[in-house]
């Protein structure tokens, strides 16, 4: 919804030996609520990085969460609508029908 402008993430690891959890680079405790993550219009990508007990790069995993914030609703009134041709939704072929 457009009215939602932030979210919070609660990362949870199954292996309690994990050394670090980060939400958008901010260090986070297991199962703790993150700070607010601001949402821009459209897609906002949130990265959750988990480092295993061994801090080598090979033991890091980054999970991506894409959150979509809707654009504001715009009410439109059509004063005049003209149709020049029709096509089928399935095939996209034009129909030779007269529009009244």
PDB file of C-alpha atoms in Angstrom, residues 80-87 94-100:
ATOM      1  CA  UNK A  80     -14.582  10.585 -24.087  1.00  0.00           C
ATOM      2  CA  UNK A  81     -13.190   7.204 -24.953  1.00  0.00           C
ATOM      3  CA  UNK A  82     -12.831   6.081 -28.525  1.00  0.00           C
ATOM      4  CA  UNK A  83     -11.932   2.584 -29.681  1.00  0.00           C
ATOM      5  CA  UNK A  84     -10.180   2.203 -33.013  1.00  0.00           C
ATOM      6  CA  UNK A  85      -9.775  -1.587 -33.075  1.00  0.00           C
ATOM      7  CA  UNK A  86     -10.270  -4.702 -30.984  1.00  0.00           C
ATOM      8  CA  UNK A  87      -7.951  -7.652 -30.507  1.00  0.00           C
ATOM      9  CA  UNK A  94      -7.375  -8.081 -34.676  1.00  0.00           C
ATOM     10  CA  UNK A  95     -11.074  -8.687 -34.928  1.00  0.00           C
ATOM     11  CA  UNK A  96     -12.852  -7.226 -37.913  1.00  0.00           C
ATOM     12  CA  UNK A  97     -15.819  -6.005 -35.928  1.00  0.00           C
ATOM     13  CA  UNK A  98     -17.396  -2.618 -36.130  1.00  0.00           C
ATOM     14  CA  UNK A  99     -17.335  -0.707 -32.861  1.00  0.00           C
ATOM     15  CA  UNK A 100     -20.554   1.151 -32.098  1.00  0.00           C
TER      16      UNK A 100
END
